[in-house]
Every structure is written in C-alpha cells, then in structure tokens.
C-alpha cells in the first residue's frame, strides 16, 4: 500500500497506521510506501516524495508508537530511504509476516486484532484468533518437520543434487503464508535446493530482505525457473544436473 505523506500524529493517523502494520504482520506481510500518490481506486499513480525537514523526528515518533502501542511488538519492521533527484525521499516500510502473531493495537484503551484482505483491514474473528494463537505455538515444530523432509528428500537418488560426504549447510526457505494454515508440503524435485554447480550464469542482488539468487531466464540448456518468472527474481532453479 502507498501513502502520499507520513502518518499524521493525530488520533486517526496513529490508529490507522498501527492498524496497517499489525494487519500486515498478522497476515502475510506487506510494504507501506510513503511518498506515492494513489488514484481514486487506491492504485499508485505518481511518485511525489516527502521532504527531509523534520523526518528524523517523525521516524522516532513512529518507532515509539510501534514499541509502546503494539502487543507484542512487531519483530520484523524494516525501513529503507530512497532519495530522489530533487532531494525528496520515498520511504519503504516493510512489515514481514510475524512468527509471534497475532499482534494487537493497544492505542487509546482499545484492544484490536486485525488482519489484511482485499486492500483493507478487518477485525479478526474469534475463530481466526484461535487459529492464529495455535499456529504461533506450533510453528517451530512445523518448520523443523519441513526441514527434515527436505533433508531426507535431497539424500535420495531422484533429485537434482545429493548430499555429499563433506561438511554441508542446508537451508530450508519457505514463505510464512504456506505455514499459516494446516497443510502438508510435498518435497519433490520441483522444490529442490539450488544446485551447487549450476550450468550457466548465476547472479546475486541485494533486496530489502537480504540476498536474492537467480539464474538466466532465457538460458536454452541447463537451468529452468519454477513458475516461469519473467522478472528474473528467481525461485530455485532446476534441471537435469549431474548427480554428485
């Protein structure tokens, strides 16, 4: 979502901003972009930027609100400043899906749990709250089970690359949204890890969330991309790799 200006410091401005942050954290995460004007349909239409005068003070105010008016505190809130040629800036506030959800807004003696859907915030129902608390408690076990399945699968013979007899680090990467609901994730060669020695170009770029690894989309032989992503921000690459 985008905003033309920083959240106001009045009652409505604070309430709406905290609602946006907690709703994103309680659902699948999202970005709040400051300095972009929306059209009448809520779609970004123009980059206008915001001035730097008083910006540090406003950011400290927002940080204080997130620390004192949200329970529990949102653990993953990142801020990036993008400077425009005219000296104004655009702020990207990234709210990640939270491992300790649900979060509630405690502003002005209220106690609200919100979720995000269809570009709007909604109060969570009793059923949704029960599911959120249960998912938060069971999350570590489900992540460990997913990692165990992935390790067992890559040791098999029908995978792009097998674990070799030497020190090895295995990372299991999955969006939190797939673990929000009770579901079983099938680990197969379509969800394999990035091969150690891919045939073709492999590239790295730094994003808001860290390092993104991707391969050439138009490569005729060797790697292919899951999902046929056109923007080159790649998912794990696969293919008929030599087995080690």
Coordinates of N, CA and C in Angstrom, one line a residue:
X1 N 0.8 -1.2 0.0 CA 0.0 0.0 0.0 C 0.9 1.2 0.0
X2 N 0.3 2.4 -0.5 CA 1.1 3.6 -0.6 C 0.4 4.7 0.1
X3 N 1.2 5.7 0.6 CA 0.7 6.9 1.2 C 1.4 8.1 0.6
X4 N 0.7 9.2 0.5 CA 1.3 10.4 -0.1 C 2.2 11.1 1.0
X5 N 1.9 11.0 2.3 CA 2.7 11.6 3.3 C 2.8 10.6 4.5
X6 N 3.7 11.0 5.4 CA 3.8 10.2 6.6 C 2.5 10.2 7.4
X7 N 2.3 9.1 8.2 CA 1.1 9.1 9.0 C 1.0 10.3 10.0
X8 N -0.2 10.8 10.1 CA -0.4 12.0 10.9 C -0.2 11.6 12.4
X9 N 0.0 12.6 13.2 CA 0.2 12.3 14.7 C -1.1 12.5 15.4
X10 N -2.2 12.7 14.8 CA -3.5 12.9 15.5 C -4.0 11.5 15.8
X11 N -5.2 11.4 16.4 CA -5.8 10.2 16.8 C -6.0 9.2 15.7
X12 N -6.6 9.7 14.6 CA -6.9 8.9 13.4 C -5.7 8.4 12.7
X13 N -4.7 9.3 12.6 CA -3.5 8.9 11.9 C -2.7 7.8 12.6
X14 N -2.6 7.9 14.0 CA -1.9 6.9 14.7 C -2.7 5.6 14.7
X15 N -4.0 5.7 14.8 CA -4.8 4.5 14.8 C -4.7 3.7 13.5
X16 N -4.8 4.5 12.4 CA -4.8 3.8 11.1 C -3.4 3.2 10.8
X17 N -2.4 3.9 11.1 CA -1.0 3.4 10.9 C -0.8 2.1 11.7
X18 N -1.1 2.1 12.9 CA -0.9 0.9 13.7 C -1.8 -0.2 13.2
X19 N -2.9 0.1 12.7 CA -3.8 -0.9 12.2 C -3.2 -1.6 10.9
X20 N -2.6 -0.7 10.1 CA -1.9 -1.2 8.8 C -0.8 -2.2 9.2
X21 N 0.1 -1.7 10.1 CA 1.3 -2.5 10.5 C 0.9 -3.9 11.1
X22 N 0.0 -3.9 12.1 CA -0.4 -5.1 12.7 C -1.2 -6.0 11.8
X23 N -2.0 -5.5 10.9 CA -2.8 -6.3 10.0 C -1.8 -7.0 9.0
X24 N -0.8 -6.3 8.5 CA 0.2 -7.0 7.7 C 1.0 -8.1 8.4
X25 N 1.4 -7.8 9.7 CA 2.1 -8.7 10.5 C 1.3 -10.0 10.8
X26 N 0.0 -9.8 11.0 CA -0.9 -10.9 11.3 C -1.3 -11.7 10.1
X27 N -1.0 -11.2 8.9 CA -1.4 -11.9 7.7 C -0.1 -12.4 7.0
X28 N 0.1 -11.9 5.8 CA 1.3 -12.4 5.0 C 2.3 -11.3 4.8
X29 N 2.3 -10.2 5.6 CA 3.3 -9.2 5.5 C 2.9 -8.2 4.3
X30 N 3.7 -7.1 4.2 CA 3.5 -6.2 3.1 C 4.3 -5.0 3.3
X31 N 4.3 -4.1 2.3 CA 5.1 -2.8 2.2 C 4.1 -1.6 2.4
X32 N 4.6 -0.7 3.1 CA 3.9 0.6 3.2 C 4.9 1.7 2.6
X33 N 4.5 2.2 1.5 CA 5.4 3.1 0.7 C 4.9 4.6 0.9
X34 N 5.8 5.4 1.5 CA 5.4 6.8 1.8 C 6.1 7.7 0.7
X35 N 5.2 8.6 0.2 CA 5.7 9.5 -0.9 C 5.2 9.1 -2.2
X36 N 4.1 8.3 -2.3 CA 3.5 7.9 -3.5 C 2.0 8.3 -3.5
X37 N 1.5 9.0 -4.5 CA 0.1 9.3 -4.5 C -0.7 8.2 -5.2
X38 N -1.9 7.9 -4.6 CA -2.8 6.9 -5.2 C -3.8 7.6 -6.1
X39 N -4.4 6.8 -7.0 CA -5.5 7.3 -7.8 C -6.8 7.0 -7.0
X40 N -8.0 7.2 -7.6 CA -9.2 7.0 -6.9 C -9.5 5.6 -6.5
X41 N -8.8 4.7 -7.2 CA -9.0 3.2 -7.0 C -8.0 2.7 -6.0
X42 N -7.2 3.5 -5.4 CA -6.2 3.0 -4.5 C -4.9 2.4 -5.1
X43 N -4.7 2.7 -6.4 CA -3.6 2.2 -7.1 C -2.5 3.3 -7.2
X44 N -1.2 3.0 -7.0 CA -0.2 4.0 -7.1 C -0.2 4.7 -8.4
X45 N -0.2 6.0 -8.4 CA -0.3 6.8 -9.7 C 0.9 7.7 -9.9
X46 N 1.5 8.3 -8.8 CA 2.6 9.2 -9.0 C 3.5 9.2 -7.8
X47 N 4.8 9.3 -8.1 CA 5.8 9.4 -7.0 C 6.0 10.9 -6.7
X48 N 5.7 11.3 -5.5 CA 5.8 12.7 -5.2 C 6.9 13.0 -4.2
X49 N 7.3 12.0 -3.4 CA 8.3 12.2 -2.4 C 7.9 13.0 -1.2
X50 N 8.7 13.0 -0.2 CA 8.4 13.8 1.0 C 9.7 14.5 1.4
X51 N 9.6 15.7 2.0 CA 10.8 16.4 2.4 C 11.5 15.8 3.6
X52 N 12.8 16.2 3.7 CA 13.6 15.7 4.8 C 13.6 16.5 6.1
X53 N 13.0 17.7 6.0 CA 12.9 18.5 7.2 C 12.0 17.9 8.2
X54 N 12.5 17.6 9.4 CA 11.7 17.0 10.5 C 11.5 15.5 10.3
X55 N 12.1 14.9 9.3 CA 11.9 13.5 9.0 C 12.4 12.6 10.1
X56 N 13.6 12.9 10.7 CA 14.1 12.1 11.8 C 13.2 12.1 13.0
X57 N 12.7 13.2 13.3 CA 11.7 13.3 14.4 C 10.5 12.5 14.2
X58 N 9.9 12.5 13.0 CA 8.7 11.8 12.7 C 9.0 10.3 12.7
X59 N 10.2 9.8 12.3 CA 10.5 8.4 12.3 C 10.7 7.9 13.8
X60 N 11.3 8.8 14.6 CA 11.4 8.4 16.0 C 10.0 8.3 16.7
X61 N 9.1 9.2 16.3 CA 7.7 9.1 16.8 C 7.0 7.8 16.4
X62 N 7.2 7.4 15.1 CA 6.6 6.2 14.6 C 7.2 5.0 15.4
X63 N 8.6 5.0 15.5 CA 9.2 3.9 16.2 C 8.7 3.8 17.7
X64 N 8.5 4.9 18.3 CA 8.0 4.9 19.7 C 6.6 4.3 19.7
X65 N 5.8 4.6 18.8 CA 4.4 4.1 18.7 C 4.4 2.6 18.5
X66 N 5.3 2.1 17.7 CA 5.4 0.6 17.5 C 5.9 -0.1 18.7
X67 N 6.7 0.6 19.5 CA 7.2 -0.1 20.7 C 6.2 -0.1 21.8
X68 N 5.4 0.9 21.9 CA 4.5 1.1 23.1 C 3.1 0.8 22.9
X69 N 2.6 0.8 21.6 CA 1.2 0.7 21.3 C 0.8 -0.6 20.6
X70 N 1.8 -1.5 20.5 CA 1.5 -2.8 19.8 C 2.0 -3.9 20.7
X71 N 1.1 -4.9 20.9 CA 1.5 -6.0 21.8 C 1.2 -7.4 21.2
X72 N 2.2 -8.3 21.1 CA 3.6 -8.0 21.3 C 4.2 -7.1 20.2
X73 N 5.4 -6.6 20.4 CA 6.0 -5.7 19.5 C 6.2 -6.5 18.2
X74 N 6.0 -5.8 17.0 CA 6.3 -6.4 15.7 C 7.8 -6.6 15.6
X75 N 8.3 -7.8 15.4 CA 9.7 -8.0 15.4 C 10.4 -7.7 14.1
X76 N 9.7 -7.7 13.0 CA 10.4 -7.5 11.7 C 9.7 -6.3 11.0
X77 N 10.3 -5.1 11.3 CA 9.9 -3.9 10.6 C 11.1 -3.2 10.1
X78 N 11.2 -3.2 8.8 CA 12.4 -2.6 8.2 C 12.1 -1.3 7.4
X79 N 13.0 -0.4 7.4 CA 12.8 0.9 6.8 C 13.9 1.2 5.8
X80 N 13.6 1.6 4.6 CA 14.6 2.0 3.6 C 14.2 3.4 3.0
X81 N 15.2 4.3 3.0 CA 15.0 5.6 2.4 C 15.6 5.6 1.0
X82 N 14.8 6.0 0.0 CA 15.2 6.1 -1.4 C 15.2 7.6 -1.7
X83 N 16.4 8.2 -2.0 CA 16.5 9.6 -2.3 C 16.2 9.9 -3.8
X84 N 15.4 10.9 -4.1 CA 15.1 11.3 -5.4 C 16.0 12.4 -5.9
X85 N 16.1 12.6 -7.2 CA 17.0 13.7 -7.7 C 16.7 15.1 -7.2
X86 N 15.4 15.3 -6.8 CA 15.1 16.7 -6.3 C 15.3 16.8 -4.8
X87 N 15.9 15.8 -4.2 CA 16.2 15.9 -2.8 C 15.2 15.3 -1.8
X88 N 14.0 15.1 -2.3 CA 13.0 14.4 -1.5 C 13.2 12.9 -1.4
X89 N 12.5 12.3 -0.6 CA 12.8 10.8 -0.4 C 11.4 10.1 -0.4
X90 N 11.6 8.8 -0.8 CA 10.5 7.9 -0.7 C 10.8 6.8 0.4
X91 N 10.0 6.6 1.3 CA 10.2 5.6 2.4 C 9.5 4.3 2.1
X92 N 10.2 3.2 2.2 CA 9.6 1.9 2.1 C 9.7 1.2 3.5
X93 N 8.5 1.0 4.0 CA 8.4 0.4 5.3 C 7.9 -1.1 5.1
X94 N 8.8 -2.0 5.4 CA 8.5 -3.4 5.1 C 8.1 -4.1 6.4
X95 N 6.9 -4.7 6.4 CA 6.4 -5.4 7.6 C 6.3 -6.9 7.2
X96 N 7.1 -7.7 7.8 CA 7.1 -9.1 7.5 C 6.0 -9.9 8.2
X97 N 5.6 -11.0 7.6 CA 4.7 -11.9 8.4 C 5.3 -12.3 9.6
X98 N 4.6 -12.2 10.8 CA 5.3 -12.4 12.1 C 5.2 -13.8 12.5
X99 N 6.3 -14.2 13.2 CA 6.4 -15.6 13.8 C 5.7 -15.6 15.2
X100 N 5.4 -14.4 15.7 CA 4.8 -14.4 17.0 C 3.4 -13.7 17.0
X101 N 2.7 -13.8 15.8 CA 1.4 -13.3 15.7 C 0.4 -14.1 16.5
X102 N -0.7 -13.5 16.9 CA -1.3 -12.3 16.4 C -0.8 -11.1 17.3
X103 N -0.7 -9.9 16.7 CA -0.4 -8.7 17.4 C -1.7 -7.8 17.5
X104 N -1.7 -7.1 18.6 CA -2.9 -6.3 18.9 C -2.5 -4.8 19.0
X105 N -3.4 -3.9 18.6 CA -3.2 -2.5 18.8 C -3.8 -2.1 20.2
X106 N -3.0 -1.5 21.0 CA -3.5 -1.1 22.4 C -3.6 0.4 22.5
X107 N -3.8 1.1 21.4 CA -3.9 2.6 21.4 C -5.2 3.1 21.9
X108 N -5.1 4.1 22.8 CA -6.3 4.7 23.3 C -7.3 3.8 24.0
X109 N -6.8 2.9 24.8 CA -7.6 2.0 25.6 C -8.3 1.0 24.8
X110 N -7.9 0.8 23.6 CA -8.5 -0.2 22.7 C -7.7 -1.5 22.7
X111 N -8.3 -2.6 22.2 CA -7.5 -3.8 22.1 C -8.0 -4.5 20.9
X112 N -7.4 -4.3 19.7 CA -7.9 -4.8 18.4 C -6.8 -5.7 17.8
X113 N -7.3 -6.8 17.3 CA -6.5 -7.7 16.5 C -7.1 -7.6 15.0
X114 N -6.2 -7.3 14.1 CA -6.6 -7.1 12.7 C -5.9 -8.0 11.7
X115 N -6.5 -8.2 10.6 CA -5.9 -9.0 9.5 C -6.1 -8.1 8.2
X116 N -5.3 -8.5 7.2 CA -5.3 -7.8 5.9 C -6.0 -8.6 4.8
X117 N -6.9 -8.0 4.1 CA -7.6 -8.7 3.0 C -8.2 -7.7 2.0
X118 N -8.0 -7.9 0.7 CA -8.6 -7.0 -0.3 C -8.3 -5.5 0.0
X119 N -7.0 -5.2 0.3 CA -6.5 -3.9 0.4 C -7.2 -3.2 1.6
X120 N -7.7 -3.9 2.6 CA -8.4 -3.3 3.7 C -8.0 -4.1 5.0
X121 N -8.2 -3.5 6.1 CA -8.0 -4.1 7.4 C -9.3 -4.5 8.0
X122 N -9.4 -5.7 8.6 CA -10.6 -6.2 9.2 C -10.3 -6.8 10.6
X123 N -11.2 -6.6 11.6 CA -11.0 -7.2 12.9 C -11.1 -8.7 12.7
X124 N -10.1 -9.4 13.4 CA -10.1 -10.9 13.4 C -11.2 -11.4 14.2
X125 N -11.9 -12.5 13.7 CA -12.9 -13.2 14.4 C -12.4 -14.0 15.5
X126 N -13.2 -14.6 16.4 CA -12.8 -15.5 17.4 C -12.1 -16.7 16.8
X127 N -12.7 -17.2 15.8 CA -12.1 -18.4 15.1 C -10.7 -18.1 14.6
X128 N -10.5 -16.9 13.9 CA -9.2 -16.5 13.4 C -8.2 -16.3 14.5
X129 N -8.6 -15.8 15.6 CA -7.7 -15.6 16.7 C -7.3 -16.9 17.3
X130 N -8.2 -17.9 17.4 CA -7.8 -19.2 17.9 C -6.8 -19.9 17.0
X131 N -7.1 -19.8 15.7 CA -6.1 -20.3 14.7 C -4.8 -19.7 14.7
X132 N -4.8 -18.3 14.9 CA -3.5 -17.6 14.9 C -2.7 -18.0 16.1
X133 N -3.3 -18.1 17.3 CA -2.5 -18.5 18.5 C -2.0 -19.9 18.4
X134 N -2.9 -20.8 17.9 CA -2.4 -22.2 17.7 C -1.3 -22.3 16.7
X135 N -1.4 -21.6 15.6 CA -0.3 -21.6 14.6 C 1.0 -21.1 15.1
X136 N 1.0 -20.0 16.0 CA 2.2 -19.5 16.6 C 2.8 -20.4 17.5
X137 N 2.1 -21.2 18.2 CA 2.7 -22.2 19.2 C 3.2 -23.4 18.4
X138 N 2.6 -23.8 17.3 CA 3.0 -25.0 16.6 C 4.0 -24.7 15.5
X139 N 4.3 -23.4 15.2 CA 5.1 -23.1 14.1 C 6.5 -23.7 14.2
X140 N 7.3 -23.6 15.3 CA 8.6 -24.2 15.3 C 8.6 -25.7 15.0
X141 N 7.7 -26.4 15.4 CA 7.7 -27.8 15.1 C 7.4 -28.1 13.6
X142 N 6.5 -27.3 13.1 CA 6.2 -27.5 11.6 C 7.4 -27.1 10.8
X143 N 8.2 -26.1 11.1 CA 9.4 -25.7 10.4 C 10.4 -26.8 10.5
X144 N 10.6 -27.3 11.7 CA 11.6 -28.4 11.8 C 11.2 -29.6 11.0
X145 N 9.9 -29.9 11.0 CA 9.4 -31.1 10.2 C 9.6 -30.9 8.7
X146 N 9.3 -29.6 8.2 CA 9.6 -29.3 6.8 C 11.0 -29.5 6.5
X147 N 11.9 -29.0 7.3 CA 13.4 -29.1 7.1 C 13.8 -30.6 7.0
X148 N 13.3 -31.4 8.0 CA 13.6 -32.8 8.0 C 13.2 -33.5 6.7
X149 N 12.0 -33.2 6.2 CA 11.5 -33.7 4.9 C 12.4 -33.3 3.8
X150 N 12.9 -32.1 3.8 CA 13.7 -31.6 2.7 C 15.1 -32.3 2.7
X151 N 15.6 -32.5 3.9 CA 16.9 -33.1 4.0 C 16.8 -34.6 3.6
X152 N 15.8 -35.3 4.0 CA 15.6 -36.7 3.6 C 15.4 -36.8 2.1
X153 N 14.7 -35.8 1.5 CA 14.4 -35.9 0.0 C 15.7 -35.7 -0.8
X154 N 16.6 -34.8 -0.4 CA 17.8 -34.5 -1.1 C 18.8 -35.6 -1.0
X155 N 18.7 -36.5 0.0 CA 19.6 -37.6 0.1 C 19.2 -38.7 -0.9
X156 N 18.0 -38.6 -1.6 CA 17.6 -39.6 -2.5 C 18.3 -39.6 -3.8
X157 N 18.0 -40.6 -4.6 CA 18.6 -40.7 -5.9 C 17.9 -39.9 -7.0
X158 N 16.7 -39.5 -6.8 CA 15.9 -38.9 -7.9 C 15.8 -37.4 -7.7
X159 N 16.9 -36.8 -7.2 CA 16.9 -35.4 -7.0 C 18.0 -34.7 -7.9
X160 N 17.9 -33.4 -8.1 CA 19.0 -32.8 -8.9 C 20.4 -32.9 -8.3
X161 N 20.5 -32.9 -7.0 CA 21.8 -32.9 -6.4 C 21.7 -33.7 -5.1
X162 N 22.6 -34.6 -4.8 CA 22.5 -35.3 -3.5 C 23.6 -34.7 -2.5
X163 N 23.3 -34.9 -1.3 CA 24.3 -34.5 -0.2 C 25.6 -35.3 -0.4
X164 N 26.7 -34.7 -0.4 CA 28.0 -35.4 -0.5 C 28.6 -35.6 0.9
X165 N 29.6 -36.4 1.0 CA 30.2 -36.7 2.3 C 31.2 -35.7 2.6
X166 N 30.8 -34.5 3.0 CA 31.7 -33.4 3.5 C 30.8 -32.4 4.2
X167 N 31.4 -31.5 5.0 CA 30.6 -30.5 5.7 C 29.6 -29.8 4.8
X168 N 28.3 -29.8 5.2 CA 27.3 -29.3 4.3 C 26.3 -28.4 5.1
X169 N 25.9 -27.3 4.6 CA 24.9 -26.4 5.2 C 23.7 -26.5 4.3
X170 N 22.5 -26.8 4.9 CA 21.3 -26.9 4.2 C 20.3 -25.9 4.8
X171 N 19.8 -25.0 3.9 CA 18.8 -24.0 4.4 C 17.4 -24.4 3.8
X172 N 16.4 -24.3 4.6 CA 15.0 -24.5 4.1 C 14.4 -23.1 4.1
X173 N 13.9 -22.7 2.9 CA 13.3 -21.4 2.8 C 11.9 -21.6 2.3
X174 N 11.0 -21.0 3.0 CA 9.6 -21.1 2.6 C 8.8 -19.9 3.1
X175 N 7.9 -19.3 2.3 CA 7.1 -18.2 2.8 C 6.3 -18.6 4.0
X176 N 6.1 -17.7 5.0 CA 5.3 -18.0 6.2 C 3.9 -18.3 5.8
X177 N 3.4 -17.7 4.7 CA 2.0 -17.9 4.4 C 1.6 -19.4 4.2
X178 N 2.6 -20.2 3.7 CA 2.3 -21.6 3.5 C 2.1 -22.4 4.8
X179 N 2.6 -21.8 5.9 CA 2.5 -22.5 7.2 C 1.4 -21.8 8.1
X180 N 0.7 -20.8 7.5 CA -0.3 -20.2 8.3 C -1.5 -21.2 8.5
X181 N -1.8 -22.0 7.5 CA -2.8 -23.0 7.6 C -2.2 -24.4 7.8
X182 N -3.0 -25.3 8.3 CA -2.6 -26.7 8.5 C -2.6 -27.3 7.1
X183 N -1.4 -27.6 6.6 CA -1.3 -28.3 5.3 C 0.0 -29.0 5.2
X184 N 0.1 -30.0 4.4 CA 1.3 -30.8 4.3 C 2.0 -30.3 3.0
X185 N 3.3 -30.0 3.1 CA 4.1 -29.5 1.9 C 4.9 -30.7 1.4
X186 N 4.6 -31.0 0.1 CA 5.3 -32.1 -0.5 C 6.6 -31.7 -1.0
X187 N 7.7 -32.4 -0.6 CA 9.1 -32.0 -1.0 C 9.4 -32.9 -2.2
X188 N 9.7 -32.4 -3.4 CA 10.0 -33.2 -4.5 C 11.1 -32.4 -5.3
X189 N 11.4 -32.9 -6.5 CA 12.4 -32.2 -7.3 C 12.0 -30.9 -7.8
X190 N 10.7 -30.6 -7.8 CA 10.2 -29.3 -8.1 C 10.4 -28.3 -7.0
X191 N 10.8 -28.7 -5.9 CA 11.1 -27.8 -4.7 C 12.5 -28.1 -4.2
X192 N 13.4 -28.4 -5.1 CA 14.7 -28.7 -4.7 C 15.5 -27.5 -4.3
X193 N 16.7 -27.8 -3.7 CA 17.6 -26.7 -3.3 C 18.3 -26.2 -4.5
X194 N 18.9 -25.0 -4.5 CA 19.8 -24.5 -5.5 C 21.0 -25.4 -5.7
X195 N 21.2 -26.0 -6.9 CA 22.4 -26.9 -7.1 C 23.7 -26.2 -6.8
X196 N 24.7 -27.0 -6.4 CA 26.0 -26.4 -6.0 C 26.7 -25.9 -7.2
X197 N 26.6 -26.6 -8.4 CA 27.3 -26.2 -9.6 C 26.4 -26.1 -10.7
X198 N 25.6 -25.0 -10.8 CA 24.6 -24.9 -11.9 C 25.3 -24.7 -13.2
X199 N 24.7 -25.1 -14.3 CA 25.2 -24.9 -15.7 C 24.7 -23.6 -16.2
X200 N 25.5 -22.6 -16.2 CA 25.0 -21.3 -16.7 C 25.2 -20.2 -15.7
X201 N 24.8 -19.0 -16.0 CA 25.0 -17.8 -15.2 C 24.2 -17.8 -13.9
X202 N 24.8 -17.5 -12.8 CA 24.1 -17.4 -11.5 C 24.4 -16.0 -11.0
X203 N 23.4 -15.3 -10.6 CA 23.5 -13.9 -10.2 C 23.0 -13.6 -8.8
X204 N 23.5 -12.5 -8.2 CA 23.1 -12.2 -6.9 C 22.7 -10.7 -6.8
X205 N 21.7 -10.4 -6.1 CA 21.4 -9.0 -5.9 C 20.8 -8.8 -4.4
X206 N 21.0 -7.6 -3.9 CA 20.6 -7.4 -2.5 C 19.2 -6.7 -2.5
X207 N 18.3 -7.3 -1.8 CA 17.0 -6.7 -1.7 C 16.7 -6.3 -0.3
X208 N 15.5 -5.8 0.0 CA 15.1 -5.4 1.3 C 15.2 -6.5 2.3
X209 N 15.0 -7.7 1.9 CA 15.0 -8.9 2.8 C 16.3 -9.6 2.8
X210 N 17.3 -9.1 2.1 CA 18.6 -9.8 2.1 C 19.1 -10.1 0.7
X211 N 19.7 -11.3 0.5 CA 20.3 -11.7 -0.8 C 19.4 -12.5 -1.6
X212 N 19.2 -12.1 -2.9 CA 18.4 -12.8 -3.8 C 19.3 -13.5 -4.9
X213 N 19.1 -14.8 -5.0 CA 19.9 -15.6 -6.0 C 19.0 -15.9 -7.2
X214 N 19.5 -15.7 -8.4 CA 18.7 -16.1 -9.6 C 19.6 -16.5 -10.7
X215 N 19.0 -17.1 -11.7 CA 19.8 -17.6 -12.9 C 19.1 -17.0 -14.1
X216 N 19.8 -17.1 -15.3 CA 19.3 -16.6 -16.5 C 18.0 -17.2 -16.9
X217 N 17.0 -16.3 -17.3 CA 15.7 -16.8 -17.7 C 15.7 -17.4 -19.1
X218 N 16.5 -16.8 -20.0 CA 16.5 -17.2 -21.4 C 17.5 -18.3 -21.7
X219 N 18.0 -18.9 -20.7 CA 19.0 -20.0 -21.0 C 18.4 -21.2 -21.7
X220 N 18.9 -21.6 -22.8 CA 18.3 -22.7 -23.6 C 18.6 -24.0 -23.0
X221 N 19.7 -24.2 -22.4 CA 20.1 -25.5 -21.9 C 20.5 -25.3 -20.4
X222 N 20.3 -26.4 -19.7 CA 20.7 -26.3 -18.3 C 19.5 -25.9 -17.4
X223 N 19.6 -24.7 -16.8 CA 18.6 -24.3 -15.7 C 17.3 -23.9 -16.4
X224 N 16.2 -24.1 -15.6 CA 14.9 -23.5 -15.9 C 14.4 -23.0 -14.6
X225 N 13.4 -22.1 -14.7 CA 12.8 -21.5 -13.5 C 11.5 -22.1 -13.2
X226 N 11.2 -22.3 -11.9 CA 9.9 -22.7 -11.4 C 9.0 -21.6 -11.6
X227 N 7.8 -21.8 -12.2 CA 6.8 -20.7 -12.3 C 7.1 -19.8 -13.4
X228 N 8.1 -19.9 -14.2 CA 8.4 -19.1 -15.4 C 8.4 -17.6 -15.0
X229 N 9.1 -17.2 -14.0 CA 9.1 -15.8 -13.6 C 9.8 -15.0 -14.7
X230 N 9.1 -13.9 -15.0 CA 9.6 -13.0 -16.1 C 10.5 -11.9 -15.5
X231 N 10.4 -11.6 -14.2 CA 11.1 -10.5 -13.7 C 12.5 -10.9 -13.2
X232 N 12.9 -12.1 -13.4 CA 14.2 -12.6 -13.1 C 14.5 -12.7 -11.6
X233 N 13.5 -12.4 -10.8 CA 13.7 -12.6 -9.3 C 13.3 -14.0 -9.1
X234 N 14.3 -14.8 -9.0 CA 14.0 -16.3 -9.3 C 13.7 -17.1 -8.1
X235 N 13.0 -18.1 -8.3 CA 12.8 -19.2 -7.4 C 13.9 -20.2 -7.6
X236 N 14.0 -21.3 -6.8 CA 15.1 -22.3 -7.0 C 15.1 -22.8 -8.5
X237 N 16.3 -22.9 -9.0 CA 16.5 -23.4 -10.4 C 16.7 -24.9 -10.4
X238 N 16.1 -25.5 -11.5 CA 16.2 -27.0 -11.6 C 16.7 -27.4 -12.9
X239 N 16.7 -28.7 -13.1 CA 17.2 -29.2 -14.4 C 17.8 -30.6 -14.2
X240 N 18.3 -31.1 -15.3 CA 18.9 -32.5 -15.2 C 20.4 -32.3 -14.9
X241 N 20.6 -32.0 -13.6 CA 22.0 -31.7 -13.1 C 22.7 -33.0 -12.9
X242 N 24.0 -33.1 -13.1 CA 24.8 -34.3 -12.8 C 24.7 -34.6 -11.3
X243 N 24.6 -35.8 -11.0 CA 24.4 -36.2 -9.6 C 25.7 -36.4 -8.9
X244 N 25.9 -35.8 -7.7 CA 27.2 -35.9 -7.0 C 27.2 -37.0 -6.0

